[in-house]
Amino acid sequence: MNALKRFILIGMLVGVVGYVAHHAFFSERGFVQQAIVSGRIAQAEAELAAVRAERARLEDRVARLSPNSGELDLDYVEERAREVLNFAHPHEIIVRLDPQPVAY
């Protein structure tokens, strides 16, 4: 009878340890889920850094175009006007070049 009790006790302990180990690895807050969440966080932080860099670049461009910012860059305003509005000075000669075909 003593061996049967020991066998049952060991079986129950193995079951409890197995249950706890399974939930430690595969539950909603387990190690596997934690690794997945860490990967998502790293990806989101990289995306956030890229968005912040783009925002800083755009804020710089706006500041260079805004007369109220104190950083008005007249050369940049002229460059944008030429590019976007196709403006040119009256004495300039415009030479249009066809873009070279891309070789694949």
Coordinates of C-alpha atoms in Angstrom, one line a residue, residues 11-77:
G11 CA 1.9 11.2 -10.3
M12 CA 0.1 14.2 -8.7
L13 CA 3.3 16.1 -8.3
V14 CA 4.3 15.4 -11.9
G15 CA 0.8 16.5 -13.0
V16 CA 1.0 19.8 -11.0
V17 CA 4.5 20.5 -12.3
G18 CA 3.4 19.8 -15.8
Y19 CA 0.4 22.0 -15.5
V20 CA 2.5 24.9 -14.1
A21 CA 5.2 24.4 -16.7
H22 CA 2.6 24.4 -19.5
H23 CA 1.1 27.6 -18.3
A24 CA 4.5 29.2 -17.7
F25 CA 5.3 28.7 -21.4
F26 CA 2.1 28.7 -23.3
S27 CA -0.4 30.8 -21.4
E28 CA -1.6 34.3 -22.2
R29 CA 1.3 35.7 -20.1
G30 CA 3.8 32.9 -20.7
F31 CA 7.3 33.0 -22.0
V32 CA 6.3 32.4 -25.7
Q33 CA 3.7 35.1 -25.6
Q34 CA 6.2 37.4 -24.0
A35 CA 8.7 36.8 -26.8
I36 CA 6.0 37.6 -29.4
V37 CA 5.0 40.8 -27.6
S38 CA 8.7 41.9 -27.3
G39 CA 9.1 41.4 -31.0
R40 CA 6.0 43.5 -31.7
I41 CA 7.3 46.2 -29.4
A42 CA 10.7 46.3 -31.1
Q43 CA 8.9 46.6 -34.5
A44 CA 6.6 49.4 -33.2
E45 CA 9.6 51.3 -31.8
A46 CA 11.5 51.1 -35.1
E47 CA 8.4 52.4 -36.9
L48 CA 8.0 55.2 -34.3
A49 CA 11.6 56.2 -34.8
A50 CA 11.1 56.3 -38.6
V51 CA 7.9 58.4 -38.2
R52 CA 9.6 60.8 -35.8
A53 CA 12.5 61.3 -38.3
E54 CA 10.0 61.9 -41.1
R55 CA 8.1 64.4 -38.9
A56 CA 11.4 66.2 -38.0
R57 CA 12.2 66.4 -41.7
L58 CA 8.8 67.8 -42.6
E59 CA 8.9 70.3 -39.7
D60 CA 12.2 71.6 -41.0
R61 CA 10.8 72.0 -44.5
V62 CA 7.7 73.9 -43.1
A63 CA 10.0 76.1 -41.0
R64 CA 12.1 76.9 -44.1
L65 CA 8.9 77.9 -46.0
S66 CA 7.1 79.8 -43.2
P67 CA 7.8 83.5 -42.9
N68 CA 6.6 83.5 -39.2
S69 CA 9.1 81.0 -38.1
G70 CA 12.1 83.3 -38.3
E71 CA 13.9 80.7 -40.4
L72 CA 12.6 81.6 -43.8
D73 CA 15.0 80.3 -46.5
L74 CA 14.4 82.3 -49.7
D75 CA 16.5 79.9 -51.7
Y76 CA 14.4 77.0 -50.6
V77 CA 11.2 79.0 -51.4

